[in-house]
CSV table of N, CA and C in Angstrom, one decimal:
chain,number,residue,atom,x,y,z
A,1,ARG,N,189.3,145.5,48.2
A,1,ARG,CA,189.7,145.6,49.2
A,1,ARG,C,189.2,144.4,50.9
A,2,THR,N,189.9,143.5,50.5
A,2,THR,CA,189.5,141.9,52.4
A,2,THR,C,189.5,143.3,53.7
A,3,LEU,N,188.4,142.6,53.9
A,3,LEU,CA,188.5,143.6,55.7
A,3,LEU,C,188.0,142.3,56.3
A,4,THR,N,188.2,142.1,57.4
A,4,THR,CA,187.7,141.0,58.0
A,4,THR,C,187.3,141.6,60.3
A,5,ILE,N,186.7,141.2,60.7
A,5,ILE,CA,186.4,141.4,61.2
A,5,ILE,C,186.6,139.9,62.8
A,6,ASP,N,187.1,140.5,63.6
A,6,ASP,CA,187.8,139.3,64.8
A,6,ASP,C,186.6,139.6,66.1
A,7,VAL,N,185.5,138.3,66.0
A,7,VAL,CA,184.2,138.6,67.2
A,7,VAL,C,185.0,137.2,68.1
A,8,ASP,N,185.3,137.7,69.5
A,8,ASP,CA,185.6,137.3,70.4
A,8,ASP,C,183.8,135.9,71.1
A,9,GLY,N,184.3,135.4,71.7
A,9,GLY,CA,183.5,134.3,72.2
A,9,GLY,C,182.7,135.0,72.3
A,10,ALA,N,181.5,134.0,72.6
A,10,ALA,CA,180.6,134.7,73.7
A,10,ALA,C,181.1,134.6,75.3
A,11,ALA,N,180.2,135.3,76.3
A,11,ALA,CA,180.7,135.5,77.6
A,11,ALA,C,180.7,134.1,78.3
A,12,ALA,N,180.7,134.2,79.4
A,12,ALA,CA,180.7,132.1,80.0
A,12,ALA,C,178.8,132.2,80.1
A,13,LEU,N,178.0,131.7,79.3
A,13,LEU,CA,176.9,131.4,80.6
A,13,LEU,C,177.1,131.4,82.0
A,14,GLU,N,175.5,132.5,82.7
A,14,GLU,CA,175.3,132.3,84.2
A,14,GLU,C,174.4,132.3,84.5
A,15,VAL,N,173.5,131.2,85.3
A,15,VAL,CA,172.6,132.1,85.9
A,15,VAL,C,172.8,133.4,86.4
A,16,VAL,N,171.9,134.2,86.3
A,16,VAL,CA,172.2,135.3,87.3
A,16,VAL,C,171.1,135.3,88.5
A,17,THR,N,170.1,134.9,88.6
A,17,THR,CA,169.0,134.4,89.7
A,17,THR,C,169.5,133.8,90.7
A,18,THR,N,169.8,134.9,91.7
A,18,THR,CA,170.1,134.1,93.7
A,18,THR,C,169.3,133.4,93.8
A,19,GLU,N,167.7,134.3,93.8
A,19,GLU,CA,166.8,134.8,94.9
A,19,GLU,C,165.3,134.2,94.6
A,20,LEU,N,164.5,134.0,94.9
A,20,LEU,CA,163.5,134.4,94.3
A,20,LEU,C,162.1,134.5,95.5
A,21,PRO,N,161.5,135.1,95.1
A,21,PRO,CA,160.0,135.7,96.1
A,21,PRO,C,159.4,134.4,96.5
A,22,LEU,N,158.8,134.9,97.9
A,22,LEU,CA,158.0,133.9,98.7
A,22,LEU,C,156.9,133.7,97.9
A,23,GLY,N,155.9,133.1,97.7
A,23,GLY,CA,154.1,132.3,97.9
A,23,GLY,C,153.8,132.5,98.6
A,24,GLN,N,152.6,132.3,98.4
A,24,GLN,CA,151.5,132.2,99.0
A,24,GLN,C,150.7,131.4,98.7
A,25,VAL,N,149.4,129.9,99.3
A,25,VAL,CA,149.2,129.3,99.5
A,25,VAL,C,147.9,129.6,98.3
A,26,GLY,N,147.4,129.9,97.7
A,26,GLY,CA,146.3,130.2,97.2
A,26,GLY,C,146.2,131.1,96.2
A,27,ALA,N,147.7,131.9,96.2
A,27,ALA,CA,147.8,133.0,95.9
A,27,ALA,C,148.6,132.5,94.3
A,28,PRO,N,147.8,133.5,93.4
A,28,PRO,CA,148.9,133.3,92.2
A,28,PRO,C,150.9,133.8,92.4
A,29,TYR,N,151.2,133.0,91.2
A,29,TYR,CA,152.8,133.2,91.6
A,29,TYR,C,153.4,133.5,90.5
A,30,GLU,N,154.3,134.1,90.3
A,30,GLU,CA,155.4,134.7,88.8
A,30,GLU,C,156.8,135.6,89.3
A,31,ALA,N,157.5,134.3,89.0
A,31,ALA,CA,158.9,134.7,88.6
A,31,ALA,C,160.1,134.5,87.9
A,32,GLY,N,160.7,134.9,87.0
A,32,GLY,CA,161.7,135.0,86.5
A,32,GLY,C,162.8,134.3,86.3
A,33,LEU,N,162.9,134.0,85.6
A,33,LEU,CA,164.7,132.9,86.1
A,33,LEU,C,166.0,134.2,85.0
A,34,MET,N,166.7,134.2,85.6
A,34,MET,CA,167.4,135.3,84.0
A,34,MET,C,168.5,134.9,84.2
A,35,ALA,N,169.1,134.9,82.7
A,35,ALA,CA,170.6,134.1,82.7
A,35,ALA,C,171.2,135.7,81.6
A,36,THR,N,173.1,135.3,82.2
A,36,THR,CA,173.9,136.5,80.9
A,36,THR,C,174.7,135.1,80.1
A,37,GLY,N,175.4,135.6,79.2
A,37,GLY,CA,176.6,134.9,78.5
A,37,GLY,C,175.7,134.2,77.5
A,38,GLY,N,176.5,133.3,76.9
A,38,GLY,CA,176.7,132.1,76.4
A,38,GLY,C,175.5,132.6,75.0
A,39,ILE,N,175.2,131.9,74.8
A,39,ILE,CA,174.2,132.7,73.1
A,39,ILE,C,172.8,132.5,72.9
A,40,PRO,N,171.8,133.3,73.5
A,40,PRO,CA,170.8,132.9,73.3
A,40,PRO,C,169.8,132.7,72.1
A,41,PRO,N,168.7,131.9,72.0
A,41,PRO,CA,168.0,131.3,72.9
A,41,PRO,C,168.3,130.9,74.2
A,42,TYR,N,167.7,130.3,75.3
A,42,TYR,CA,168.3,129.7,76.8
A,42,TYR,C,166.8,128.5,76.6
A,43,ALA,N,167.6,127.7,77.0
A,43,ALA,CA,166.2,126.6,77.7
A,43,ALA,C,167.0,126.2,78.8
A,44,TRP,N,165.7,126.0,79.8
A,44,TRP,CA,165.4,126.1,81.5
A,44,TRP,C,165.2,124.6,81.8
A,45,ALA,N,165.7,124.5,82.6
A,45,ALA,CA,164.7,122.9,82.9
A,45,ALA,C,165.3,122.6,84.7
A,46,VAL,N,164.2,122.1,85.7
A,46,VAL,CA,164.7,122.1,87.0
A,46,VAL,C,165.4,120.9,86.7
A,47,THR,N,166.8,120.3,87.4
A,47,THR,CA,167.1,118.8,86.7
A,47,THR,C,167.6,118.1,88.0
A,48,GLU,N,167.4,119.3,89.2
A,48,GLU,CA,167.1,118.7,90.6
A,48,GLU,C,166.6,118.5,91.9
A,49,GLY,N,165.9,118.3,92.5
A,49,GLY,CA,164.2,118.7,93.4
A,49,GLY,C,163.1,118.7,92.7
A,50,THR,N,162.2,119.2,93.2
A,50,THR,CA,161.4,119.7,92.6
A,50,THR,C,160.4,120.9,92.7
A,51,LEU,N,159.6,122.0,91.8
A,51,LEU,CA,159.1,123.0,92.1
A,51,LEU,C,157.8,122.9,93.6
A,52,PRO,N,157.5,124.1,94.3
A,52,PRO,CA,156.6,124.0,94.7
A,52,PRO,C,155.4,123.2,94.4
A,53,GLU,N,155.1,122.2,94.8
A,53,GLU,CA,153.2,121.7,94.2
A,53,GLU,C,152.2,123.1,93.2
A,54,GLY,N,152.1,123.3,92.5
A,54,GLY,CA,150.9,123.5,91.9
A,54,GLY,C,151.9,124.7,90.7
A,55,LEU,N,153.2,125.0,91.1
A,55,LEU,CA,154.0,126.1,90.5
A,55,LEU,C,154.5,125.1,88.5
A,56,VAL,N,155.0,125.6,87.7
A,56,VAL,CA,156.0,125.5,86.7
A,56,VAL,C,156.4,125.8,86.0
A,57,LEU,N,157.6,125.6,85.2
A,57,LEU,CA,158.9,126.3,84.5
A,57,LEU,C,158.5,126.1,83.3
A,58,ASP,N,158.6,127.6,82.5
A,58,ASP,CA,158.3,127.5,81.0
A,58,ASP,C,160.0,127.7,80.6
A,59,SER,N,160.5,126.3,79.8
A,59,SER,CA,161.3,126.1,79.9
A,59,SER,C,161.8,127.5,78.6
A,60,ALA,N,161.0,127.9,78.1
A,60,ALA,CA,161.4,128.7,76.6
A,60,ALA,C,162.0,129.9,77.5
A,61,SER,N,161.0,130.2,78.6
A,61,SER,CA,160.8,131.9,79.0
A,61,SER,C,161.8,132.3,80.1
A,62,GLY,N,161.8,131.0,81.2
A,62,GLY,CA,162.8,131.2,82.6
A,62,GLY,C,161.3,131.7,83.3
A,63,MET,N,160.0,131.6,83.0
A,63,MET,CA,159.1,131.7,84.0
A,63,MET,C,158.7,131.1,85.0
A,64,ILE,N,158.3,130.8,86.2
A,64,ILE,CA,157.7,129.8,87.8
A,64,ILE,C,156.5,130.5,87.5
A,65,THR,N,155.3,130.0,87.3
A,65,THR,CA,154.1,130.4,87.7
A,65,THR,C,153.0,129.5,88.3
A,66,GLY,N,152.2,129.7,88.4
A,66,GLY,CA,151.4,129.0,89.1
A,66,GLY,C,150.5,129.1,90.4
A,67,THR,N,150.2,128.7,91.4
A,67,THR,CA,149.4,128.8,92.3
A,67,THR,C,149.8,127.7,93.3
A,68,PRO,N,150.8,128.0,93.9
A,68,PRO,CA,150.9,127.1,95.7
A,68,PRO,C,149.9,126.3,96.2
A,69,LEU,N,150.0,124.8,96.0
A,69,LEU,CA,149.2,124.9,96.7
A,69,LEU,C,149.0,123.8,98.4
A,70,MET,N,150.3,124.3,98.3
A,70,MET,CA,150.9,123.6,99.8
A,70,MET,C,152.2,124.8,100.8
A,71,PHE,N,151.8,124.9,101.9
A,71,PHE,CA,153.0,125.2,102.5
A,71,PHE,C,154.3,124.8,102.6
A,72,GLY,N,155.6,125.4,102.4
A,72,GLY,CA,157.0,124.9,102.9
A,72,GLY,C,158.2,125.3,102.3
A,73,SER,N,158.9,124.9,101.8
A,73,SER,CA,160.0,125.6,101.4
A,73,SER,C,160.4,124.0,99.9
A,74,ALA,N,160.5,124.3,98.9
A,74,ALA,CA,160.9,123.2,98.4
A,74,ALA,C,162.4,123.6,98.1
A,75,ASP,N,163.4,123.0,97.5
A,75,ASP,CA,165.1,123.4,97.0
A,75,ASP,C,165.0,123.0,96.1
A,76,PHE,N,165.4,123.5,94.8
A,76,PHE,CA,165.7,122.8,93.7
A,76,PHE,C,167.1,122.9,92.6
A,77,THR,N,167.5,122.7,91.9
A,77,THR,CA,168.6,123.2,91.0
A,77,THR,C,167.9,123.5,89.6
A,78,VAL,N,168.0,124.6,89.3
A,78,VAL,CA,168.1,124.7,87.6
A,78,VAL,C,169.0,124.5,87.1
A,79,GLU,N,168.9,123.9,85.4
A,79,GLU,CA,169.8,124.6,84.2
A,79,GLU,C,169.6,125.1,83.3
A,80,VAL,N,170.2,126.2,83.0
A,80,VAL,CA,170.0,126.7,81.9
A,80,VAL,C,170.9,126.6,80.2
A,81,MET,N,170.2,126.4,79.3
A,81,MET,CA,171.2,125.5,78.2
A,81,MET,C,171.1,126.6,77.0
A,82,ASP,N,172.4,127.0,76.3
A,82,ASP,CA,172.5,128.6,75.3
A,82,ASP,C,172.0,127.2,74.0
A,83,THR,N,172.0,128.2,72.9
A,83,THR,CA,171.8,127.6,71.4
A,83,THR,C,173.4,126.2,71.4
A,84,ASN,N,174.4,126.7,71.7
A,84,ASN,CA,176.0,126.2,71.5
A,84,ASN,C,176.1,124.8,72.0
A,85,GLY,N,174.5,124.8,73.4
A,85,GLY,CA,174.5,123.7,74.2
A,85,GLY,C,175.7,123.6,75.3
A,86,ASP,N,175.9,124.8,75.7
A,86,ASP,CA,176.4,125.1,77.1
A,86,ASP,C,175.8,125.0,77.7
A,87,SER,N,176.4,125.0,79.1
A,87,SER,CA,175.0,125.2,80.8
A,87,SER,C,175.7,125.6,81.9
A,88,ALA,N,174.6,126.3,82.7
A,88,ALA,CA,175.4,126.4,83.7
A,88,ALA,C,173.9,126.4,84.5
A,89,SER,N,174.2,126.1,86.0
A,89,SER,CA,173.3,125.7,86.8
A,89,SER,C,173.0,126.7,88.0
A,90,GLN,N,172.1,126.7,88.5
A,90,GLN,CA,171.9,127.1,90.1
A,90,GLN,C,171.3,127.2,91.3
A,91,ALA,N,171.2,126.6,92.5
A,91,ALA,CA,170.5,125.7,93.1
A,91,ALA,C,169.5,127.0,93.8
A,92,LEU,N,168.2,126.5,94.2
A,92,LEU,CA,167.8,127.7,94.5
A,92,LEU,C,166.2,127.2,95.4
A,93,SER,N,165.7,128.0,96.0
A,93,SER,CA,164.7,127.8,96.6
A,93,SER,C,163.3,128.9,96.8
A,94,ILE,N,162.7,128.1,97.1
A,94,ILE,CA,161.0,128.7,96.6
A,94,ILE,C,160.1,128.9,98.3
A,95,GLY,N,159.9,129.7,99.3
A,95,GLY,CA,159.4,129.5,100.5
A,95,GLY,C,157.8,129.6,100.1
A,96,VAL,N,157.1,129.1,100.7
A,96,VAL,CA,155.4,129.8,100.5
A,96,VAL,C,155.0,129.6,101.4
A,97,ASP,N,154.3,130.4,102.0
A,97,ASP,CA,153.5,130.7,103.6
A,97,ASP,C,152.2,130.6,103.4
A,98,PRO,N,152.1,130.0,104.2
A,98,PRO,CA,150.5,129.3,104.7
A,98,PRO,C,149.3,130.6,103.9
A,99,ALA,N,147.9,130.2,103.8
A,99,ALA,CA,147.0,131.2,103.4
A,99,ALA,C,147.1,132.1,104.6
A,100,PRO,N,146.5,133.2,104.2
A,100,PRO,CA,146.0,134.1,106.1
A,100,PRO,C,144.8,133.2,106.8
A,101,LEU,N,145.1,132.9,107.8
A,101,LEU,CA,144.4,132.2,108.6
A,101,LEU,C,142.5,133.4,108.9
A,102,ALA,N,141.5,132.8,108.5
A,102,ALA,CA,140.9,133.3,108.2
A,102,ALA,C,139.1,132.4,109.6
A,103,ILE,N,138.3,133.0,109.3
A,103,ILE,CA,136.8,132.0,110.2
A,103,ILE,C,136.2,131.9,109.0
A,104,LEU,N,135.7,130.7,108.2
A,104,LEU,CA,134.9,131.0,107.5
A,104,LEU,C,133.2,130.6,107.9
A,105,THR,N,132.8,130.5,109.1
A,105,THR,CA,131.7,130.7,109.5
A,105,THR,C,131.1,132.2,109.8
A,106,ASP,N,129.7,132.3,108.7
A,106,ASP,CA,129.3,134.0,109.1
A,106,ASP,C,128.4,133.9,109.6
A,107,ALA,N,127.4,132.4,109.7
A,107,ALA,CA,126.2,132.6,110.3
A,107,ALA,C,126.3,131.3,111.4
A,108,LEU,N,125.3,131.3,112.7
A,108,LEU,CA,125.4,130.2,113.3
A,108,LEU,C,123.7,129.6,113.3
A,109,PRO,N,123.2,128.9,113.3
A,109,PRO,CA,121.6,128.4,113.3
A,109,PRO,C,121.4,128.3,114.7
A,110,ASP,N,119.5,129.1,114.6
A,110,ASP,CA,118.8,129.4,116.1
A,110,ASP,C,118.7,128.0,116.7
A,111,ALA,N,119.0,128.1,117.5
A,111,ALA,CA,118.8,127.5,118.8
A,111,ALA,C,117.4,127.4,119.4
A,112,GLU,N,116.9,126.7,120.3
A,112,GLU,CA,115.7,126.3,121.3
A,112,GLU,C,116.1,125.8,122.4
A,113,VAL,N,115.0,126.6,123.2
A,113,VAL,CA,115.5,126.3,125.2
A,113,VAL,C,115.2,125.2,125.1
A,114,GLY,N,115.8,124.2,125.8
A,114,GLY,CA,115.6,122.7,125.8
A,114,GLY,C,115.9,122.0,125.1
A,115,ASN,N,116.2,122.4,124.0
A,115,ASN,CA,116.8,121.7,122.9
A,115,ASN,C,118.1,121.0,122.5
A,116,VAL,N,118.4,120.0,122.1
A,116,VAL,CA,120.4,120.2,122.1
A,116,VAL,C,120.2,120.9,121.0
A,117,TYR,N,121.6,121.6,120.6
A,117,TYR,CA,121.9,122.1,120.3
A,117,TYR,C,123.6,121.9,119.7
A,118,ALA,N,123.8,122.0,118.1
A,118,ALA,CA,125.3,121.4,117.7
A,118,ALA,C,125.9,122.0,116.4
A,119,ALA,N,126.6,122.7,116.8
A,119,ALA,CA,127.5,123.7,115.7
A,119,ALA,C,128.4,123.3,115.4
A,120,THR,N,128.9,123.8,114.4
A,120,THR,CA,131.0,123.5,114.0
A,120,THR,C,131.5,125.1,113.6
A,121,LEU,N,132.3,125.3,113.8
A,121,LEU,CA,133.2,127.3,113.7
A,121,LEU,C,133.8,126.4,112.5
A,122,GLU,N,133.7,126.9,110.9
A,122,GLU,CA,134.9,127.0,110.2
A,122,GLU,C,135.9,127.7,109.8
A,123,ALA,N,137.1,127.2,110.0
A,123,ALA,CA,138.2,128.5,109.5
A,123,ALA,C,139.1,127.6,108.5
A,124,ALA,N,140.2,128.1,107.8
A,124,ALA,CA,141.0,128.0,106.6
A,124,ALA,C,142.2,128.9,106.9
A,125,GLY,N,143.0,128.3,106.0
A,125,GLY,CA,144.8,128.8,106.0
A,125,GLY,C,144.7,129.1,107.3
A,126,GLY,N,145.7,129.8,107.6
A,126,GLY,CA,146.8,129.3,108.5
A,126,GLY,C,147.6,128.0,109.0
A,127,ILE,N,147.8,127.3,109.6
A,127,ILE,CA,148.6,126.1,109.7
A,127,ILE,C,147.8,125.5,111.1
A,128,ALA,N,147.2,124.7,110.9
A,128,ALA,CA,146.1,123.5,111.7
A,128,ALA,C,147.4,123.2,112.4
A,129,PRO,N,146.6,122.4,113.5
A,129,PRO,CA,145.9,123.0,114.1
A,129,PRO,C,145.0,124.3,115.0
A,130,TYR,N,144.2,124.5,114.9
A,130,TYR,CA,143.4,125.5,115.3
A,130,TYR,C,143.0,125.9,116.7
A,131,LEU,N,143.0,127.4,117.8
A,131,LEU,CA,142.4,127.1,118.6
A,131,LEU,C,140.9,128.0,119.1
A,132,TRP,N,139.9,127.5,118.6
A,132,TRP,CA,138.9,128.4,119.1
A,132,TRP,C,139.0,128.7,120.9
A,133,ALA,N,138.2,130.4,120.3
A,133,ALA,CA,137.8,131.4,122.1
A,133,ALA,C,136.9,132.2,121.7
A,134,VAL,N,136.2,132.8,122.9
A,134,VAL,CA,135.5,134.0,123.0
A,134,VAL,C,136.0,134.3,123.3
A,135,ALA,N,136.2,135.4,122.3
A,135,ALA,CA,136.8,136.7,122.3
A,135,ALA,C,136.1,137.6,123.3
A,136,ASP,N,134.3,137.9,123.1
A,136,ASP,CA,134.2,138.8,123.3
A,136,ASP,C,132.8,138.5,123.4
A,137,GLY,N,132.0,139.3,124.4
A,137,GLY,CA,130.4,138.5,125.5
A,137,GLY,C,130.6,137.2,125.5
A,138,THR,N,129.4,136.3,125.3
A,138,THR,CA,129.4,134.6,126.1
A,138,THR,C,128.4,134.4,125.4
A,139,LEU,N,128.4,132.8,125.4
A,139,LEU,CA,127.6,132.1,124.6
A,139,LEU,C,126.5,132.0,125.4
A,140,PRO,N,125.4,131.6,124.8
A,140,PRO,CA,124.1,131.2,125.1
A,140,PRO,C,124.3,130.4,126.3
A,141,GLU,N,123.1,130.7,127.6
A,141,GLU,CA,123.5,129.4,128.4
A,141,GLU,C,123.2,128.2,128.2
A,142,GLY,N,124.5,127.4,129.1
A,142,GLY,CA,124.2,126.0,128.4
A,142,GLY,C,124.6,125.1,127.2
A,143,LEU,N,125.4,127.0,126.5
A,143,LEU,CA,126.1,125.9,125.6
A,143,LEU,C,127.9,126.5,125.9
A,144,MET,N,128.5,125.5,125.1
A,144,MET,CA,129.9,126.2,125.5
A,144,MET,C,130.4,125.4,124.2
A,145,LEU,N,131.7,126.0,123.9
A,145,LEU,CA,132.7,126.0,122.7
A,145,LEU,C,133.7,124.9,123.2
A,146,ASP,N,134.1,124.1,122.2
A,146,ASP,CA,135.2,123.5,122.2
A,146,ASP,C,136.4,124.4,121.8
A,147,PRO,N,137.1,124.6,121.9
A,147,PRO,CA,138.6,125.2,121.6
A,147,PRO,C,139.7,124.3,120.7
A,148,ALA,N,139.6,122.7,120.8
A,148,ALA,CA,140.1,122.2,119.6
A,148,ALA,C,139.2,121.6,118.4
A,149,THR,N,138.2,121.7,118.2
A,149,THR,CA,137.3,121.3,117.3
A,149,THR,C,136.3,122.8,117.1
A,150,GLY,N,136.1,123.9,117.3
A,150,GLY,CA,135.3,125.2,117.2
A,150,GLY,C,133.9,124.5,117.4
A,151,ALA,N,133.3,123.6,117.8
A,151,ALA,CA,132.0,122.8,118.2
A,151,ALA,C,131.6,123.5,119.1
A,152,ILE,N,131.0,124.0,119.4
A,152,ILE,CA,128.9,125.0,119.8
A,152,ILE,C,128.5,123.9,120.0
A,153,SER,N,128.0,123.4,121.2
A,153,SER,CA,126.8,122.0,122.1
A,153,SER,C,126.5,122.2,123.2
A,154,GLY,N,125.4,121.9,123.5
A,154,GLY,CA,125.0,122.3,124.2
A,154,GLY,C,123.5,122.4,124.3
A,155,THR,N,122.7,122.3,125.3
A,155,THR,CA,121.0,122.6,125.5
A,155,THR,C,121.0,123.9,126.1
A,156,PRO,N,120.2,125.2,125.5
A,156,PRO,CA,120.1,126.0,126.3
A,156,PRO,C,119.3,126.3,126.8
A,157,THR,N,119.1,127.1,128.2
A,157,THR,CA,118.5,127.1,129.1
A,157,THR,C,117.6,128.6,129.7
A,158,ALA,N,118.3,129.3,128.7
A,158,ALA,CA,117.1,130.7,128.4
A,158,ALA,C,117.5,131.3,126.9
A,159,GLY,N,116.0,132.1,126.6
A,159,GLY,CA,115.8,132.8,125.5
A,159,GLY,C,116.6,134.3,125.2
A,160,GLY,N,116.6,134.9,124.4
A,160,GLY,CA,117.0,136.0,124.1
A,160,GLY,C,118.1,136.0,123.1
A,161,TRP,N,117.9,136.9,122.7
A,161,TRP,CA,119.3,137.0,121.6
A,161,TRP,C,120.4,137.1,122.3
A,162,VAL,N,121.8,136.7,121.6
A,162,VAL,CA,123.1,136.3,122.5
A,162,VAL,C,124.3,136.7,121.4
A,163,GLU,N,124.8,137.9,121.8
A,163,GLU,CA,125.7,138.4,120.4
A,163,GLU,C,127.2,137.4,121.2
A,164,PHE,N,127.9,137.1,120.6
A,164,PHE,CA,129.6,137.2,121.1
A,164,PHE,C,130.5,137.0,119.7
A,165,THR,N,131.6,137.2,119.7
A,165,THR,CA,132.9,137.4,119.2
A,165,THR,C,133.7,136.0,119.5
A,166,VAL,N,133.9,135.8,117.9
A,166,VAL,CA,134.9,134.2,118.4
A,166,VAL,C,136.1,134.5,117.7
A,167,GLN,N,136.9,134.2,118.3
A,167,GLN,CA,138.6,133.7,117.6
A,167,GLN,C,139.4,133.0,117.5
A,168,VAL,N,139.9,132.7,116.6
A,168,VAL,CA,140.8,131.6,116.1
A,168,VAL,C,142.2,131.8,116.0
A,169,SER,N,143.2,130.9,116.2
A,169,SER,CA,144.3,130.5,116.3
A,169,SER,C,145.0,129.5,115.9
A,170,ASP,N,146.1,130.0,115.4
A,170,ASP,CA,146.7,128.6,114.7
A,170,ASP,C,148.0,128.4,115.3
């Protein structure tokens, strides 16, 4: 007995990923591109624009991985190709937020009455320029905080233990 099976062609190839999650500078990133139709396996490529610096696209899996190095937004177009050479593309973007703002300075050098003092507070993350302020307490007499640079300088005029809290804004 002769039998036949009629096999319809594969559904049209389509990229179904239309949005990608936000990234953050310095934090691991992973997102997968998805496609339907066509005949797998698929091959992925960025055909226009670029991924954010620090991210790469795995052409076989469609996974975007890495660690973003700069904040901002990257617009690009991905293309997926199936075994038959059919292709589909999709415009996408990845936004990258800056790393959280943090004060890096955890201790300051001791000062001596009558001697010039200089120390600089350090911060990371956020978006420079930073604005420094004394949020609680006061600096030792004779010292000042430069709000633009985070530099504490001057000549202390009185001895004693002085505790204060600094704040940085971006």
